[in-house]
JSON list of C-alpha atoms in Angstrom, two decimals:
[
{"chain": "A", "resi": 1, "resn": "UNK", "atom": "CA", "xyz": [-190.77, -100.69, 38.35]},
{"chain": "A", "resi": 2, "resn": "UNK", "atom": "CA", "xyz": [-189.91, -104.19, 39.79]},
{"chain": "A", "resi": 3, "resn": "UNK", "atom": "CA", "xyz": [-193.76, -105.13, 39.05]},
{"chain": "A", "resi": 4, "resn": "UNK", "atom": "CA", "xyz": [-193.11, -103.85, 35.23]},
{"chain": "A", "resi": 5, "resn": "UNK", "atom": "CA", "xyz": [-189.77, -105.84, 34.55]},
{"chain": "A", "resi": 6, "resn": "UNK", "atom": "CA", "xyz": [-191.69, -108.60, 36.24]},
{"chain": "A", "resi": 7, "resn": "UNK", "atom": "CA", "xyz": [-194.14, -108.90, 33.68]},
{"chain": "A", "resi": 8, "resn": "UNK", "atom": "CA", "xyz": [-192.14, -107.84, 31.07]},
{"chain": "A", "resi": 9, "resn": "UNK", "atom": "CA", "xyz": [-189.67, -110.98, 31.70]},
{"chain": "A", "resi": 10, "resn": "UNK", "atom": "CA", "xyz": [-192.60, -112.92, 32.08]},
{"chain": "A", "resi": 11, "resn": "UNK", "atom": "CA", "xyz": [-193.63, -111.98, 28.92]},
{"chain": "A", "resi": 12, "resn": "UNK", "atom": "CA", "xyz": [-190.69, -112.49, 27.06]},
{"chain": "A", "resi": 13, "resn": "UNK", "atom": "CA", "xyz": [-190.16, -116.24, 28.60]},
{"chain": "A", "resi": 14, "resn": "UNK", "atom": "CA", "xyz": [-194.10, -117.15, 27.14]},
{"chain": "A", "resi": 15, "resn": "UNK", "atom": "CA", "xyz": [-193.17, -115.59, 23.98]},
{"chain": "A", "resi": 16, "resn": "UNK", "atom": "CA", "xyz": [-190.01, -117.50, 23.56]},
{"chain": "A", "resi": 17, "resn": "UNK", "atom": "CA", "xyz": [-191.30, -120.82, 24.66]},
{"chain": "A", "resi": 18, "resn": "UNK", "atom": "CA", "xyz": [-193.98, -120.31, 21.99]},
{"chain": "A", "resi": 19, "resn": "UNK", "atom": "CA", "xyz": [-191.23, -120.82, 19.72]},
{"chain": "A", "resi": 20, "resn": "UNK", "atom": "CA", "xyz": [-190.78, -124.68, 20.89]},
{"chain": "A", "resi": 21, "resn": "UNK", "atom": "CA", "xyz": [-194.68, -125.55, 20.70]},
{"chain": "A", "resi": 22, "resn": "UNK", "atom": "CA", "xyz": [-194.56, -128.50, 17.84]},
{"chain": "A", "resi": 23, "resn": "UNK", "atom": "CA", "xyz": [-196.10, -127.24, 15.01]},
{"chain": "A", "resi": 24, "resn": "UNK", "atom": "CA", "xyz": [-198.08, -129.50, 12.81]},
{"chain": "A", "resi": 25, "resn": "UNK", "atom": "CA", "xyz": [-197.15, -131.40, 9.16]},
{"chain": "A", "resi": 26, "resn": "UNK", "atom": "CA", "xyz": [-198.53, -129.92, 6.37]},
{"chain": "A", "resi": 27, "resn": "UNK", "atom": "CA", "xyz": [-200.27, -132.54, 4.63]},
{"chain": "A", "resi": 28, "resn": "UNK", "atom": "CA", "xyz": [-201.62, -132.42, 1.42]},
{"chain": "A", "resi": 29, "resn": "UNK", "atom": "CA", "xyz": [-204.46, -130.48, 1.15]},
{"chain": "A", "resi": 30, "resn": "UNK", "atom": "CA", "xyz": [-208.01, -131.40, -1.43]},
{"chain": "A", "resi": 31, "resn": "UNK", "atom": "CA", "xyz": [-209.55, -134.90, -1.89]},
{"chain": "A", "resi": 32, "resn": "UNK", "atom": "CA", "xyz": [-208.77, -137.89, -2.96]},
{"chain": "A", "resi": 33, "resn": "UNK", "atom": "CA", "xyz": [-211.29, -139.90, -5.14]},
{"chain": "A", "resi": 34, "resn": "UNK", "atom": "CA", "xyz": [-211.25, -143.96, -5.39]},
{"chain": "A", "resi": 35, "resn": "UNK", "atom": "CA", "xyz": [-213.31, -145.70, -7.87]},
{"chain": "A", "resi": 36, "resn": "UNK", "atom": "CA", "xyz": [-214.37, -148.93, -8.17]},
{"chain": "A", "resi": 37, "resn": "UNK", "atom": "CA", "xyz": [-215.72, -150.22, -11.37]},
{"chain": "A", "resi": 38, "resn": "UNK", "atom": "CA", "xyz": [-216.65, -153.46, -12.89]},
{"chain": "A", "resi": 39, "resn": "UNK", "atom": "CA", "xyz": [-219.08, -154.84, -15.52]},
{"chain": "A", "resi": 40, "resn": "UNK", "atom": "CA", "xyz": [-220.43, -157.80, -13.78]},
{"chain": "A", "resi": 41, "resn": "UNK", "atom": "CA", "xyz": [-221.71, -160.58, -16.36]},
{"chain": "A", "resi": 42, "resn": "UNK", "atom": "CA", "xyz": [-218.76, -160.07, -18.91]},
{"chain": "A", "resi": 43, "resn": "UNK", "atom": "CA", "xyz": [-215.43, -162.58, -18.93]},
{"chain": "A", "resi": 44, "resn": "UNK", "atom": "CA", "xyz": [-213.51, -159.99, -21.19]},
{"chain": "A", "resi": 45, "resn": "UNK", "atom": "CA", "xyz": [-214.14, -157.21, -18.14]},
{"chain": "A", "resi": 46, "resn": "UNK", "atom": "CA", "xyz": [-211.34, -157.23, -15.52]},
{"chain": "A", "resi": 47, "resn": "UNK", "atom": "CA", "xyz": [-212.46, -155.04, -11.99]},
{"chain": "A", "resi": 48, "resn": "UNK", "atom": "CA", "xyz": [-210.07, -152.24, -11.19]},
{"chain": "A", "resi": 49, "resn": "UNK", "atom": "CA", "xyz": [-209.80, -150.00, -8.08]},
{"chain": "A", "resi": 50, "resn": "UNK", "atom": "CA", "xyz": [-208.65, -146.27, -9.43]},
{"chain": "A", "resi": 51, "resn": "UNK", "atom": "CA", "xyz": [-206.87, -143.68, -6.80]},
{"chain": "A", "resi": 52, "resn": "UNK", "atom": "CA", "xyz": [-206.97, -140.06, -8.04]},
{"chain": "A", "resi": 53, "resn": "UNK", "atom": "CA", "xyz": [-204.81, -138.13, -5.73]},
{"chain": "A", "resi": 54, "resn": "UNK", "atom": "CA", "xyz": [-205.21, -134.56, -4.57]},
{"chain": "A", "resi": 55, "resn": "UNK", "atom": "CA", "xyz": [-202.12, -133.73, -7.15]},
{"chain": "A", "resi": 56, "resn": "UNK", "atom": "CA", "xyz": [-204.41, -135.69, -10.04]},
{"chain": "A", "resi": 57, "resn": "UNK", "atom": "CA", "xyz": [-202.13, -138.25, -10.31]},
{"chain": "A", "resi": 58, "resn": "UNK", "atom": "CA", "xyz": [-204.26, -141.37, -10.98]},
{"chain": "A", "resi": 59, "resn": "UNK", "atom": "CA", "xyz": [-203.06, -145.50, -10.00]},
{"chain": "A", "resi": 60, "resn": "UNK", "atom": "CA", "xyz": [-204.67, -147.74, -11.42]},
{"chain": "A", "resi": 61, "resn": "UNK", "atom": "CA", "xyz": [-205.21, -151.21, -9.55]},
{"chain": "A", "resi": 62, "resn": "UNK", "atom": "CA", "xyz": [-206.17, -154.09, -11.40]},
{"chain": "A", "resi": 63, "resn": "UNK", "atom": "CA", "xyz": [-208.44, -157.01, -10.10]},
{"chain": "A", "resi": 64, "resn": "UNK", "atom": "CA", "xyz": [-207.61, -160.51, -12.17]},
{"chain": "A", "resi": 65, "resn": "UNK", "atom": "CA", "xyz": [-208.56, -162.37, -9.15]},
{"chain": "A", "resi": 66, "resn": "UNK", "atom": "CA", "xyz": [-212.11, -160.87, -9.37]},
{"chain": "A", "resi": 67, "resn": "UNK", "atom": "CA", "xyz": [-213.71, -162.12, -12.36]},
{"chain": "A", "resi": 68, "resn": "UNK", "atom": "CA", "xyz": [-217.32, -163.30, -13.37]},
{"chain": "A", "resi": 69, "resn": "UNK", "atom": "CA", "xyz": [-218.24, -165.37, -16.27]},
{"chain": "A", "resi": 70, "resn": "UNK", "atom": "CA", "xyz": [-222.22, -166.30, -15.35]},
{"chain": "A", "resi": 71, "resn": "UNK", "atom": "CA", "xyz": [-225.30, -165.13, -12.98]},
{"chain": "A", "resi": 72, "resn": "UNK", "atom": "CA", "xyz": [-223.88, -166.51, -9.81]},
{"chain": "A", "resi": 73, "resn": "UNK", "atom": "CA", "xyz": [-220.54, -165.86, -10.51]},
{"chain": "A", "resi": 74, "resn": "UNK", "atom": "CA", "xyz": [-221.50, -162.02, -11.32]},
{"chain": "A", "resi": 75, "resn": "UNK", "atom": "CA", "xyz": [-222.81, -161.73, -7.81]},
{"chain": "A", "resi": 76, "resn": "UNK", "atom": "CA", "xyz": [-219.73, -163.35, -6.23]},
{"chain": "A", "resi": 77, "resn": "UNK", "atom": "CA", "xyz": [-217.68, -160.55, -8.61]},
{"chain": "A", "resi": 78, "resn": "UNK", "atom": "CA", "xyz": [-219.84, -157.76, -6.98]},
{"chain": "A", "resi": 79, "resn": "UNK", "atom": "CA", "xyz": [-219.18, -159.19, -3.46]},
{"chain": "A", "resi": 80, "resn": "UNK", "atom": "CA", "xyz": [-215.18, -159.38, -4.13]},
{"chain": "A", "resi": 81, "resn": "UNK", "atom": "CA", "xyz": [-215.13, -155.89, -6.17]},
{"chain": "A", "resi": 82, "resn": "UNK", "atom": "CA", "xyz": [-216.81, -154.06, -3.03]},
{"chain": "A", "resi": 83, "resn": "UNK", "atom": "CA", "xyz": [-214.39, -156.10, -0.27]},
{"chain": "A", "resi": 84, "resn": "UNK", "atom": "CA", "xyz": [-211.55, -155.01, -2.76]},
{"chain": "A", "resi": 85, "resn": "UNK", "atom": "CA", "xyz": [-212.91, -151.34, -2.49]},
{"chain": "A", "resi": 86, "resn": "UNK", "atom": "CA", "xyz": [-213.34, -151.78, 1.37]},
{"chain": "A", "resi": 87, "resn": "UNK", "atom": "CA", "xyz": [-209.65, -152.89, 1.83]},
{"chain": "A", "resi": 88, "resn": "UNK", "atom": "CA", "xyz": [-208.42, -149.79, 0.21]},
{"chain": "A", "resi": 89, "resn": "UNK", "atom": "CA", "xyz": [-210.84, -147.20, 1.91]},
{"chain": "A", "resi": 90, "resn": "UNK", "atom": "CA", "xyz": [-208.81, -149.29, 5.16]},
{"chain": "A", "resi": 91, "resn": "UNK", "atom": "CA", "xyz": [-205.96, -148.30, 4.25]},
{"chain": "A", "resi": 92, "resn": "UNK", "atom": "CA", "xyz": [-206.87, -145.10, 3.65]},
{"chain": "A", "resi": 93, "resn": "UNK", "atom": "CA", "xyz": [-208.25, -144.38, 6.73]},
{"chain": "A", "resi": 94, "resn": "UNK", "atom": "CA", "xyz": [-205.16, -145.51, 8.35]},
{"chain": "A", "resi": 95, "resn": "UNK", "atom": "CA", "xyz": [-203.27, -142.63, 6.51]},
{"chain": "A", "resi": 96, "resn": "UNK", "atom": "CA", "xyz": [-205.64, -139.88, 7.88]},
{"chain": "A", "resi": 97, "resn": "UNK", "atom": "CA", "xyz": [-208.06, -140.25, 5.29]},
{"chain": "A", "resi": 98, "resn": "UNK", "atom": "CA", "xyz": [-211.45, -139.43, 6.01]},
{"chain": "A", "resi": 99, "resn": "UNK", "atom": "CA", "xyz": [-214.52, -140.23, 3.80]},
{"chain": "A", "resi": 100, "resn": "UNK", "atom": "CA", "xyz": [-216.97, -137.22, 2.76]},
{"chain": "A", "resi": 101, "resn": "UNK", "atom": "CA", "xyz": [-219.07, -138.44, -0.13]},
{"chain": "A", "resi": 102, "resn": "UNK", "atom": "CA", "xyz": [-220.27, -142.05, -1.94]},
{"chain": "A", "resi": 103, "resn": "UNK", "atom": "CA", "xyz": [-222.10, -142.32, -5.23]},
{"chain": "A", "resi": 104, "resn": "UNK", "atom": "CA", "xyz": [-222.77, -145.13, -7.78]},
{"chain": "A", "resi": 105, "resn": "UNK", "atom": "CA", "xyz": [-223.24, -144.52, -11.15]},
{"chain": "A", "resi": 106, "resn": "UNK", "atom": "CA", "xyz": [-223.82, -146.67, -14.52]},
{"chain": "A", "resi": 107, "resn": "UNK", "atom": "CA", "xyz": [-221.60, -146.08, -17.46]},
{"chain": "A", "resi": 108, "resn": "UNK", "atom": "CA", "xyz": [-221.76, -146.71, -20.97]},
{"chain": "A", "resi": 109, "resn": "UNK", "atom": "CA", "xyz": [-223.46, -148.65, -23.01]},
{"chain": "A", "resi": 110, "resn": "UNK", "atom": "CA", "xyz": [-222.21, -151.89, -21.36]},
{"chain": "A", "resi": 111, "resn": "UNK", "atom": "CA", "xyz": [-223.33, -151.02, -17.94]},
{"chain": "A", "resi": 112, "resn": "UNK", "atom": "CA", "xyz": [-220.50, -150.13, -15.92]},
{"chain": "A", "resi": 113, "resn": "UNK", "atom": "CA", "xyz": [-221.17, -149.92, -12.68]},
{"chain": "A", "resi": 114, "resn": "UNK", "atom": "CA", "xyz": [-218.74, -147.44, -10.64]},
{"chain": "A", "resi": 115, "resn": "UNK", "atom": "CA", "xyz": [-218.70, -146.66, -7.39]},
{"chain": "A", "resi": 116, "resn": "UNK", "atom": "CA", "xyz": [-217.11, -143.39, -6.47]},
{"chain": "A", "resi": 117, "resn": "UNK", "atom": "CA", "xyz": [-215.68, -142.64, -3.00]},
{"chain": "A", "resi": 118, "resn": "UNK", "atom": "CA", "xyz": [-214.67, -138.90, -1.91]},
{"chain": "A", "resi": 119, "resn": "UNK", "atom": "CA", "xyz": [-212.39, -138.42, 0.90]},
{"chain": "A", "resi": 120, "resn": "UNK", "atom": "CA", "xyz": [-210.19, -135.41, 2.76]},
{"chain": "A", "resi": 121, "resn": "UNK", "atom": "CA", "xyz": [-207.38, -135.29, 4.59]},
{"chain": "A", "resi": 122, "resn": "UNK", "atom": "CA", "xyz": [-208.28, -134.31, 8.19]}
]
């Protein structure tokens, strides 16, 4: 009998420490898309960075500072566009995203270029 109430106490101090375990956050669950797009060569075209939340609320981040007007400056546009998009993915990162997918795409008839970043929550 001693052996039974033993256990049995035992039992009942695992179960009731269980209760004090931390228990994680629930963070938002799906993915979170970020686009970059641009349409090097044009002055009238300003660079943006788009975040699409898991929610589908979308922010829209503009780029003034990234700007091309001719050839060279188009590349220099590209360069600052993707270091833009790298900054953010940072960021990101540092908030427990993790990334899943990349594509690049063309759009339009004035050749937007997008880049397209998937990422989860992990």
């Amino acid at each position: 009998m001693k052996k039974i109430s033993l256990f049995l106490a035992l039992g009942l101090a695992a179960a009731g420490s269980w209760a004090f375990y931390p228990k994680t956050t629930a963070a938002p669950r799906g993915y979170l898309m970020l686009i970059g797009s641009g349409r090097p060569g044009t002055e009238s075209s300003v660079p943006e960075l788009t975040t699409i939340q898991p929610d589908g609320q979308r922010q829209v981040q503009l780029l003034p500072a990234v700007k091309s007007s001719s050839e060279r400056s188009s590349t220099d546009a590209a360069v600052g566009l993707h270091r833009a998009e790298l900054l953010r993915l940072n960021a990101l990162y540092a908030q427990g995203w993790r990334l899943v997918s990349t594509a690049q795409s063309t759009v339009g008839t004035g050749a937007t270029t997008e880049t397209i970043y998937l990422l989860e929550r992990k």
